Short mmCIF file of N, CA and C in Angstrom, two decimals:
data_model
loop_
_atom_site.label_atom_id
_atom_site.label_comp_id
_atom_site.label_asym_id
_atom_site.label_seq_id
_atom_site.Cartn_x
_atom_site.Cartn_y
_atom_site.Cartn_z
N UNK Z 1 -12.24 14.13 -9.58
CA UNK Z 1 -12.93 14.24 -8.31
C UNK Z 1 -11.93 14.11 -7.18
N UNK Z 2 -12.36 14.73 -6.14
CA UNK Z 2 -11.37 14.44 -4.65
C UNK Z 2 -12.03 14.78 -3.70
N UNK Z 3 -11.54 14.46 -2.41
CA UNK Z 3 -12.00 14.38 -1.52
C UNK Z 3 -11.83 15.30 -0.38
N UNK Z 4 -12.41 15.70 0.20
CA UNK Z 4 -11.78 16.91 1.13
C UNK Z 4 -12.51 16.76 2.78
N UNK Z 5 -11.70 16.77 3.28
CA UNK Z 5 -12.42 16.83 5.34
C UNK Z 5 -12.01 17.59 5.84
N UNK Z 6 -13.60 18.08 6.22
CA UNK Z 6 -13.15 19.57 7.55
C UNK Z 6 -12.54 19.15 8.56
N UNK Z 7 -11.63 20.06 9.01
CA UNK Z 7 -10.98 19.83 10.06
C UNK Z 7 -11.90 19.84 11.94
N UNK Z 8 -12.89 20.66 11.42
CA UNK Z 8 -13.79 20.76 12.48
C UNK Z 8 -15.24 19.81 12.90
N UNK Z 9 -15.41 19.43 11.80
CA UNK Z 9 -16.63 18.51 11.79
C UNK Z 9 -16.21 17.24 11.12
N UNK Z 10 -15.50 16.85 10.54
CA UNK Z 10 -15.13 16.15 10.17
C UNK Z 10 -15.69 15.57 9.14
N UNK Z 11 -16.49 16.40 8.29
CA UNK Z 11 -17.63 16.02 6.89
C UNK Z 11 -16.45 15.58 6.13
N UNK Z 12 -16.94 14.76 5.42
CA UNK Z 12 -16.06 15.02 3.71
C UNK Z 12 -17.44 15.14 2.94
N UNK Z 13 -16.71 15.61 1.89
CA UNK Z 13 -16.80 16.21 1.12
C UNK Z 13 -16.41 16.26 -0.76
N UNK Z 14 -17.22 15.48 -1.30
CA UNK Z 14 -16.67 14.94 -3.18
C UNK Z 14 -16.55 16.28 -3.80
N UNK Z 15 -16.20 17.13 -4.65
CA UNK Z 15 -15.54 18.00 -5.14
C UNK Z 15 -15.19 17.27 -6.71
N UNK Z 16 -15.90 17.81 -7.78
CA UNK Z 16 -15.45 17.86 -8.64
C UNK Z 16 -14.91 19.03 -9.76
N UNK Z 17 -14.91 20.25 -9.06
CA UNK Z 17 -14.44 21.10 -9.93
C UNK Z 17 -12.90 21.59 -8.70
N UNK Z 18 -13.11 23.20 -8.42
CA UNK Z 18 -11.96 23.56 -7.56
C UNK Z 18 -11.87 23.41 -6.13
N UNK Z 19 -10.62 23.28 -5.47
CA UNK Z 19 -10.93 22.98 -4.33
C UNK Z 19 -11.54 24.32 -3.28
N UNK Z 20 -12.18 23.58 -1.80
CA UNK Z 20 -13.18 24.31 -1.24
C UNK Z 20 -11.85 24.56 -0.45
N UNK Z 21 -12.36 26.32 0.13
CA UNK Z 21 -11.68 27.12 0.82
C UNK Z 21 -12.26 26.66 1.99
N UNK Z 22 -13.54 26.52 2.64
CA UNK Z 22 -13.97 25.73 3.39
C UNK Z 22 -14.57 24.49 3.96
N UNK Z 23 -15.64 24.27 4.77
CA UNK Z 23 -16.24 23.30 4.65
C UNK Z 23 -17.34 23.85 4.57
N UNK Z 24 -18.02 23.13 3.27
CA UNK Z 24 -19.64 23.76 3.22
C UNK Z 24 -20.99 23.45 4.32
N UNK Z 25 -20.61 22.87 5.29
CA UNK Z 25 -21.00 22.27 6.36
C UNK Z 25 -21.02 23.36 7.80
N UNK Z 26 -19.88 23.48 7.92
CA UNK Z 26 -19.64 24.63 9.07
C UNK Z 26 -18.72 25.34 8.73
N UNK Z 27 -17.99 25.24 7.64
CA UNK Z 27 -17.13 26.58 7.71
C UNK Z 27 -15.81 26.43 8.19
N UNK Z 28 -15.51 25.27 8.43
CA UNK Z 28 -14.37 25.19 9.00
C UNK Z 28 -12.56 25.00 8.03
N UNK Z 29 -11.83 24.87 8.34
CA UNK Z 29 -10.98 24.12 7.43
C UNK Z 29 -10.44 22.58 6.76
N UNK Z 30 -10.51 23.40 5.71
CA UNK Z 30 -10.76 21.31 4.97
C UNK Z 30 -9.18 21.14 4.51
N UNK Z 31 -8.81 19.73 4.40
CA UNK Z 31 -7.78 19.19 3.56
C UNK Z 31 -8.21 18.34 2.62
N UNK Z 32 -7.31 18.20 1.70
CA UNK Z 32 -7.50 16.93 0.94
C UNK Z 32 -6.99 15.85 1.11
N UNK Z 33 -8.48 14.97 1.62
CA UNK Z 33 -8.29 13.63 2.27
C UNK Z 33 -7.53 12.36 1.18
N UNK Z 34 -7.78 12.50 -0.11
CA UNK Z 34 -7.09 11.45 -0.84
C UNK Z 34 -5.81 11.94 -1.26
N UNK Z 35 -4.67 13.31 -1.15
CA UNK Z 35 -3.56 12.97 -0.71
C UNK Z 35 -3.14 12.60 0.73
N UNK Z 36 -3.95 12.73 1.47
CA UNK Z 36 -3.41 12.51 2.57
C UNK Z 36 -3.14 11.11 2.53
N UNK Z 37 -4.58 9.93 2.24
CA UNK Z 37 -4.16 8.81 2.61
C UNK Z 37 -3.09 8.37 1.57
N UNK Z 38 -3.20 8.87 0.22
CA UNK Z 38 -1.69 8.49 -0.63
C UNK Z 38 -0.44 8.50 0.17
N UNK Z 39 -0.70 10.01 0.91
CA UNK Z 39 0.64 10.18 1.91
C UNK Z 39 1.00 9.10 2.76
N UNK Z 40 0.05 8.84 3.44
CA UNK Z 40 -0.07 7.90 4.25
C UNK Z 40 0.75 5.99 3.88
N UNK Z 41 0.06 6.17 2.87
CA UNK Z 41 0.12 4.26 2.18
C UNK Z 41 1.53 4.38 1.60
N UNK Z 42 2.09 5.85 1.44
CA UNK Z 42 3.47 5.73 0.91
C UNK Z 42 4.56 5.52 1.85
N UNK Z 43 4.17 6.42 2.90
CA UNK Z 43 4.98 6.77 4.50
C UNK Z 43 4.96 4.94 4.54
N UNK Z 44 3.91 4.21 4.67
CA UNK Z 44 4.07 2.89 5.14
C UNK Z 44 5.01 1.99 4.56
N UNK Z 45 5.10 2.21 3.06
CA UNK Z 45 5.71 1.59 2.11
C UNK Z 45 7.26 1.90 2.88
N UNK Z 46 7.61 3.36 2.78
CA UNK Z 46 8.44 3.55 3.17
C UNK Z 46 8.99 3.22 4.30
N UNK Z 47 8.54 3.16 5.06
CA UNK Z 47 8.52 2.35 6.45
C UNK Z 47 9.31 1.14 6.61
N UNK Z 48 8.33 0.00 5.97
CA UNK Z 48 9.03 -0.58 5.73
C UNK Z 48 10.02 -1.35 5.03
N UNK Z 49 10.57 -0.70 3.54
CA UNK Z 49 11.69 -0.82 2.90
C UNK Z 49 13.07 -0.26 4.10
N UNK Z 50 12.40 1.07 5.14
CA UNK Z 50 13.30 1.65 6.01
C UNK Z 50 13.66 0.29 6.86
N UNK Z 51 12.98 -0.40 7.51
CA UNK Z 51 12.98 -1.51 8.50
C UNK Z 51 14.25 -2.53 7.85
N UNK Z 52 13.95 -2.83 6.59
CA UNK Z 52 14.39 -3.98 6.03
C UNK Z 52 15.85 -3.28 5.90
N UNK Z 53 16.24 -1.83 4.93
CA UNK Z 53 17.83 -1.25 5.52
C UNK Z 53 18.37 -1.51 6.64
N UNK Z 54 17.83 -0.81 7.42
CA UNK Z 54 18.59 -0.68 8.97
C UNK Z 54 18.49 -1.72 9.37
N UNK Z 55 17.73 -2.92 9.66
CA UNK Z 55 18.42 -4.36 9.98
C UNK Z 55 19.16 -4.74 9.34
N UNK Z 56 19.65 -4.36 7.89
CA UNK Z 56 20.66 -5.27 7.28
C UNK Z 56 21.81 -4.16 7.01
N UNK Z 57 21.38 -2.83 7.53
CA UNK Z 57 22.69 -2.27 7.31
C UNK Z 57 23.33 -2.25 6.15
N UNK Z 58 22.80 -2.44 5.41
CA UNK Z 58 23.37 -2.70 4.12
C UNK Z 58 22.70 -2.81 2.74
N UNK Z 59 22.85 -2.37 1.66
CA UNK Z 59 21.75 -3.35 0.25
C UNK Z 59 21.25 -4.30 0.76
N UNK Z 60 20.10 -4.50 0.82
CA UNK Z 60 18.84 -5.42 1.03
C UNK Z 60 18.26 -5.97 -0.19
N UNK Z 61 17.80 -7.33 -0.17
CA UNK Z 61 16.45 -7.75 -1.25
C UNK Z 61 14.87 -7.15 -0.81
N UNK Z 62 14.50 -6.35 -1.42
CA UNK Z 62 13.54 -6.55 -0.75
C UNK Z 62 11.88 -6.34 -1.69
N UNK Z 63 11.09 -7.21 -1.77
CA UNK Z 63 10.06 -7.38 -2.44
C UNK Z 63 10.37 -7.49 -3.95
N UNK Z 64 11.43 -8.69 -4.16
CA UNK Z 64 12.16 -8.50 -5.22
C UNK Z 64 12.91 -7.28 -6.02
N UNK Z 65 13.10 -6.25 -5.06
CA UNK Z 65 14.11 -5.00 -5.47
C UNK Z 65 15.13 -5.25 -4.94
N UNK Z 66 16.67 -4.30 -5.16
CA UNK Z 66 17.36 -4.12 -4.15
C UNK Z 66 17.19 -2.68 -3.72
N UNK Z 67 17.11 -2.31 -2.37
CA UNK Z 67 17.07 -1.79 -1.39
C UNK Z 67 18.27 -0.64 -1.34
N UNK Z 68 18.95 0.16 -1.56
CA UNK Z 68 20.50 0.58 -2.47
C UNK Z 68 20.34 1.27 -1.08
N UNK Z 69 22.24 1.61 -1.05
CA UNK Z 69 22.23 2.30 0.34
C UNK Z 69 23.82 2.21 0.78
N UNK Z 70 24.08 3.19 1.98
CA UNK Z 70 25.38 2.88 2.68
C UNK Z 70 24.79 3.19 4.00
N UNK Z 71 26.18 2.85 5.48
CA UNK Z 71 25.83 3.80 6.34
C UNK Z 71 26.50 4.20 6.66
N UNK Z 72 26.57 5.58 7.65
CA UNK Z 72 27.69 6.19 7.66
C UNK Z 72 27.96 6.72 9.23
N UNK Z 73 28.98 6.24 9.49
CA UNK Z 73 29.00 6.19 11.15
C UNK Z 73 30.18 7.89 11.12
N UNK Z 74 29.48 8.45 12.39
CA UNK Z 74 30.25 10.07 12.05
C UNK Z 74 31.45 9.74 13.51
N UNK Z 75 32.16 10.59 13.57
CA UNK Z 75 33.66 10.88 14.24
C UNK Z 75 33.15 10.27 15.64
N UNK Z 76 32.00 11.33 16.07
CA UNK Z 76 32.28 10.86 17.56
C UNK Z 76 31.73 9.63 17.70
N UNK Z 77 30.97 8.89 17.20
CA UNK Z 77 30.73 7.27 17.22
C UNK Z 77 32.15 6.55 17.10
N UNK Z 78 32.61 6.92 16.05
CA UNK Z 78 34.10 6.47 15.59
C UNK Z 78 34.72 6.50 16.69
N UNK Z 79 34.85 7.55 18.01
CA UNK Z 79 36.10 7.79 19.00
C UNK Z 79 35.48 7.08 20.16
N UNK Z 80 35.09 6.46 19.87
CA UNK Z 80 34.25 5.85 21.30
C UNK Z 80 35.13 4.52 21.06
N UNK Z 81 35.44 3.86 19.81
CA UNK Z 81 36.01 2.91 20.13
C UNK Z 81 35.37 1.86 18.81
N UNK Z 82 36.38 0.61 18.53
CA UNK Z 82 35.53 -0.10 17.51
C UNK Z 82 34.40 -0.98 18.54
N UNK Z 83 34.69 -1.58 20.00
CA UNK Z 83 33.20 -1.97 20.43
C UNK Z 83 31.93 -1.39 20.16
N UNK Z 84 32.08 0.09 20.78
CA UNK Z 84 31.11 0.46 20.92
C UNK Z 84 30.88 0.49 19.77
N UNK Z 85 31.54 1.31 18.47
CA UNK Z 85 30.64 0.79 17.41
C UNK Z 85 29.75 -0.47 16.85
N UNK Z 86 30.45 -1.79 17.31
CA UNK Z 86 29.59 -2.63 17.06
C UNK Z 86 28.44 -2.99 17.88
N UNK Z 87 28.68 -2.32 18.73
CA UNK Z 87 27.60 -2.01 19.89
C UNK Z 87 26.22 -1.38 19.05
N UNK Z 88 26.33 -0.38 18.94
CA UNK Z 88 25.71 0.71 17.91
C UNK Z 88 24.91 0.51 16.55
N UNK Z 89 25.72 -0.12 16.28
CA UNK Z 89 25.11 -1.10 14.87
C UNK Z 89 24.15 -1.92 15.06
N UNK Z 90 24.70 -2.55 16.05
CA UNK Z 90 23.80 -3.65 16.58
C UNK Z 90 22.44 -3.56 17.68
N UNK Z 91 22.76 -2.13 18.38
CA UNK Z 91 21.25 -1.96 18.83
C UNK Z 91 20.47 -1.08 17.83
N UNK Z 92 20.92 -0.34 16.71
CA UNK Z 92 20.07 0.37 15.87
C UNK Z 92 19.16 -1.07 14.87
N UNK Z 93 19.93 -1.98 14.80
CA UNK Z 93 19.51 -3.12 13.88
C UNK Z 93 18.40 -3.56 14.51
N UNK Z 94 18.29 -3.67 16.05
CA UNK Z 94 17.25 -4.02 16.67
C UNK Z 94 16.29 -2.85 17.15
N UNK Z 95 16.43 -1.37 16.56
CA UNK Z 95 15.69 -0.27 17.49
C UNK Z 95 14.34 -0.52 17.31
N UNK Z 96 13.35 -0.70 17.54
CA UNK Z 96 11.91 -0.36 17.38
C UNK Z 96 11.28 0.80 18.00
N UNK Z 97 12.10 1.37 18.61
CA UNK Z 97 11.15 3.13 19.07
C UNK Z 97 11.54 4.23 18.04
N UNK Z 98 10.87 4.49 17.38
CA UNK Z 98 10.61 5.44 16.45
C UNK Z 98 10.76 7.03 16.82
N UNK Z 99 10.77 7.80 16.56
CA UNK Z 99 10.53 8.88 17.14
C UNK Z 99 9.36 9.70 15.79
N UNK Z 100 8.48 9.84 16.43
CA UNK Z 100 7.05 10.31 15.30
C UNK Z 100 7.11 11.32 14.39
N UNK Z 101 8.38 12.83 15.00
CA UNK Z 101 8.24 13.89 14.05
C UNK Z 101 9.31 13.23 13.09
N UNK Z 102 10.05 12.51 13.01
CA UNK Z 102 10.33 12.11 11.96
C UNK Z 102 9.39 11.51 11.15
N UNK Z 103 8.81 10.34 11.36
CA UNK Z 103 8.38 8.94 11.07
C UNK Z 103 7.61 9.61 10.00
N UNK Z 104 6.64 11.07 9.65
CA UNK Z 104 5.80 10.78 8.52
C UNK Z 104 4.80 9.71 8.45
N UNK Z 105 3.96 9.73 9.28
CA UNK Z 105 3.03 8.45 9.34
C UNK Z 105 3.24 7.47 8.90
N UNK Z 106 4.81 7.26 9.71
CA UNK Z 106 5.20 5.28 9.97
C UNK Z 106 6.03 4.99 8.57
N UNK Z 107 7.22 5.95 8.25
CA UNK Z 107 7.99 6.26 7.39
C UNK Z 107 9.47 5.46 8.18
N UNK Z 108 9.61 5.55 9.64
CA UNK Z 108 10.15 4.99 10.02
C UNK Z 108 11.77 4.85 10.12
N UNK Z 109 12.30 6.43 10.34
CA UNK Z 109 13.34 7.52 9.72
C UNK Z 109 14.47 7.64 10.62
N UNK Z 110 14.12 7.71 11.74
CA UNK Z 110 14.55 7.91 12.89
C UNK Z 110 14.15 7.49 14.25
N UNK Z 111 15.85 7.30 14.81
CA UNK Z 111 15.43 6.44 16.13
C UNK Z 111 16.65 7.31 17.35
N UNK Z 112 16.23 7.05 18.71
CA UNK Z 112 16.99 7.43 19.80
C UNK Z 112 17.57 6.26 20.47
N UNK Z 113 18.34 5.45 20.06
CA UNK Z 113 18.07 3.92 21.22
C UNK Z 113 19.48 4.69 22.09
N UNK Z 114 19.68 3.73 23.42
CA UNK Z 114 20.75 3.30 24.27
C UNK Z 114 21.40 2.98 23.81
N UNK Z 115 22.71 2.72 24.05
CA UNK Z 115 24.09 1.90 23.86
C UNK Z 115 24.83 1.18 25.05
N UNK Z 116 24.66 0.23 25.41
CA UNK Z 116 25.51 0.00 26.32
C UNK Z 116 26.81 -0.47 26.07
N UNK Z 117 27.70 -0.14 27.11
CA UNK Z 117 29.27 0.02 26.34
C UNK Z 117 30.10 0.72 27.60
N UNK Z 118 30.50 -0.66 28.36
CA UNK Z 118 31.26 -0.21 29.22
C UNK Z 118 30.64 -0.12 30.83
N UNK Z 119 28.97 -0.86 31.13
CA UNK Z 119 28.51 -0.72 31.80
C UNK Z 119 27.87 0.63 31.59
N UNK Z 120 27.91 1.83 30.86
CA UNK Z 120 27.51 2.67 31.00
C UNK Z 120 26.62 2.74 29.51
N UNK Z 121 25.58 3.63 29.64
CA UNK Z 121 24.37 3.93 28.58
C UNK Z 121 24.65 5.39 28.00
N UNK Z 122 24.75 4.79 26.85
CA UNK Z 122 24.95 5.82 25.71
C UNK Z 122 23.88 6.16 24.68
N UNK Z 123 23.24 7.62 25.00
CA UNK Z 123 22.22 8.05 23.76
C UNK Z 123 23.20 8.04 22.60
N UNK Z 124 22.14 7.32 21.75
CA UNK Z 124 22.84 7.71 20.08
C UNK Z 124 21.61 8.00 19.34
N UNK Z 125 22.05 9.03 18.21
CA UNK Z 125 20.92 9.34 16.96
C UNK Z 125 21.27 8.21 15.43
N UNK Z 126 19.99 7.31 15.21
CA UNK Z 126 20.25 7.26 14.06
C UNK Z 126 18.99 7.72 12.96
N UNK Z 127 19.53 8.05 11.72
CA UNK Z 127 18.49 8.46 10.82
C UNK Z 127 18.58 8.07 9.50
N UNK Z 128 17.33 8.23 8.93
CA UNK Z 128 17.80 7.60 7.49
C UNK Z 128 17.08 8.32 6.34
N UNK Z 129 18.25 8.82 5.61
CA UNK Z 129 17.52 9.82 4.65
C UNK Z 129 17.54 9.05 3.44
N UNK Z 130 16.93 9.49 2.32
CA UNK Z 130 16.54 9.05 0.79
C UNK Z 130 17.01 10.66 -0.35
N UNK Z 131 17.73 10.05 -1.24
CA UNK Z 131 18.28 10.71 -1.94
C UNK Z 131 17.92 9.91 -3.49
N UNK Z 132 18.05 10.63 -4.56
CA UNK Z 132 17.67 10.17 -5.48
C UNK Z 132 19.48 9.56 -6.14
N UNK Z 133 19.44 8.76 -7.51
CA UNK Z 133 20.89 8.17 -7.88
C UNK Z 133 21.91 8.86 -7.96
N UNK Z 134 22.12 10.44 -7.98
CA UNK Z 134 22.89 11.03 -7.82
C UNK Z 134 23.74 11.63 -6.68
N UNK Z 135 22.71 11.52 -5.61
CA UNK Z 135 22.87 11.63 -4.31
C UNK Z 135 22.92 13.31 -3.82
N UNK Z 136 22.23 14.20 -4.84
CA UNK Z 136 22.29 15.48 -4.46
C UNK Z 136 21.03 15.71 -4.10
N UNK Z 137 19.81 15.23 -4.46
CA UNK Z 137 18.63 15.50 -3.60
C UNK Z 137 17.71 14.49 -3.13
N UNK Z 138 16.52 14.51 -2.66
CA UNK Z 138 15.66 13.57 -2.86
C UNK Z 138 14.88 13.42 -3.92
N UNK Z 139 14.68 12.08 -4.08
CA UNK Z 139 14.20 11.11 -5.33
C UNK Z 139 12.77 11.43 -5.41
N UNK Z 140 12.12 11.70 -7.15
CA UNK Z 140 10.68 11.71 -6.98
C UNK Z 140 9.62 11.18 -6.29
N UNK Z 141 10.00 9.87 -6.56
CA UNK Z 141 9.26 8.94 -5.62
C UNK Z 141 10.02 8.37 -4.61
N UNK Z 142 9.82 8.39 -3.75
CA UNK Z 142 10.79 7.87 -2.43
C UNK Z 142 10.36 6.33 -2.46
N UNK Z 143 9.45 5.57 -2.65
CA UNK Z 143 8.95 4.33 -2.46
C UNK Z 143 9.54 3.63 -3.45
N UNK Z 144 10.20 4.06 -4.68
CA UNK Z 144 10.68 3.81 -5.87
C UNK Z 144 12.03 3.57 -5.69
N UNK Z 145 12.76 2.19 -5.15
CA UNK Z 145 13.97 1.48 -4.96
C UNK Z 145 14.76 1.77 -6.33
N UNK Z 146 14.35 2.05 -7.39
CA UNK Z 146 14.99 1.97 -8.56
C UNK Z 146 15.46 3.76 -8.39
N UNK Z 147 15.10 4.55 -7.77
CA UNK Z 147 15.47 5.83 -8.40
C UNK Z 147 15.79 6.20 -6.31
N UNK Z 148 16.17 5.43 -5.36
CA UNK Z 148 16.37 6.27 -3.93
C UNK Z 148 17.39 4.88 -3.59
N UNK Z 149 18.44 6.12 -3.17
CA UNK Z 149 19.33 5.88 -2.32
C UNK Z 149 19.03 5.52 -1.00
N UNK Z 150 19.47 5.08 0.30
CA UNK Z 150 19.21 4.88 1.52
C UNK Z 150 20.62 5.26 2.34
N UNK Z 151 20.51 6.47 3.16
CA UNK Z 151 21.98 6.91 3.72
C UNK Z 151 21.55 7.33 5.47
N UNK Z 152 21.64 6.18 6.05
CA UNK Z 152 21.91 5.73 7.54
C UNK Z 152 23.16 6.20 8.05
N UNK Z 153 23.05 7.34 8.98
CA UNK Z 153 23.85 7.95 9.41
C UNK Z 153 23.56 7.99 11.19
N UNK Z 154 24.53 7.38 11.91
CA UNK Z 154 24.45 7.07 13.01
C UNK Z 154 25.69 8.65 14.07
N UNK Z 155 25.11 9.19 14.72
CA UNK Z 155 25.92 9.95 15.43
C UNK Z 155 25.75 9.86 16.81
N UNK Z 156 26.27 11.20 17.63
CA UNK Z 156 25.91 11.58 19.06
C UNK Z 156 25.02 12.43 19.36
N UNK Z 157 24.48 12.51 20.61
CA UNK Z 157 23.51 13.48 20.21
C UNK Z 157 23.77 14.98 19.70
N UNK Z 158 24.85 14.96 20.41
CA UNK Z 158 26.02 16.62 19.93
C UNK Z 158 26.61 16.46 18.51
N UNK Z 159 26.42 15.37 18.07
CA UNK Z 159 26.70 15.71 16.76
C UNK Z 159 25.51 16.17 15.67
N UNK Z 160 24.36 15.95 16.58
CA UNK Z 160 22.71 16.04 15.60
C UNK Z 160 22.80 17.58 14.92
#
């Protein structure tokens, strides 16, 4: 069985054989509401295993896993200087503004913070991708610490 909601009326809809091309209600377009919220409860998971990386910058404990990972600071961060790098590190450790087309409903992937460094404010990009143990793609399950990498890569915005 599954679940499906029009996009227009907002019915759901139980379904136990194939899925509906519409909504039998008005006609409108349906999704399927129980991957979505799977999507959803995973994005969160992910979220925050993401939170617990990027504050520690590093392999983390986390919910009795470890957390696996590097980060990787690119050239033009590098030429700014070793302050500002620790500058950088240190406001991504604290970023809390998200930026949403990443986030995946609160996946929690990517951030835009400031830098200050020198009296002057510096945009930086950081992001954080998931790769499976080999490090050539992403991992089946992304929520699955035993089979995803964590690779925090901090640049400029000209380097995005």
């Amino acid at each position: 069985m599954a679940r499906f909601q029009c996009l227009t009326c907002n019915a759901v809809e139980t379904v136990t054989a194939s899925e509906p091309q519409s909504c039998a209600r008005c006609g409108g377009p349906v999704f399927d509401l129980d991957r979505y919220m799977t999507t959803r409860a995973e994005a969160a998971i992910i979220g925050a295993q993401n939170d617990a990386f990027r504050k520690a910058l590093a392999p983390v404990e986390w919910q009795g896993q470890t957390l696996r990972g590097r980060v990787v600071v690119t050239r033009g961060i590098r030429d700014m200087g070793p302050d500002f790098v620790q500058a950088a590190l240190a406001t991504t450790r604290e970023d809390e503004n998200f930026v949403d087309d990443h986030c995946r409903y609160g996946a929690r992937s990517f951030g835009m913070p400031e830098v200050m460094h020198e009296g002057d404010a510096f945009r930086i990009y950081w992001k954080i991708d998931l790769y499976e143990n080999d490090g050539l793609m992403g991992p089946e399950v992304e929520s699955d610490p035993s089979q995803t990498i964590r690779v925090l890569t901090l640049c400029l915005p000209d380097e995005y």
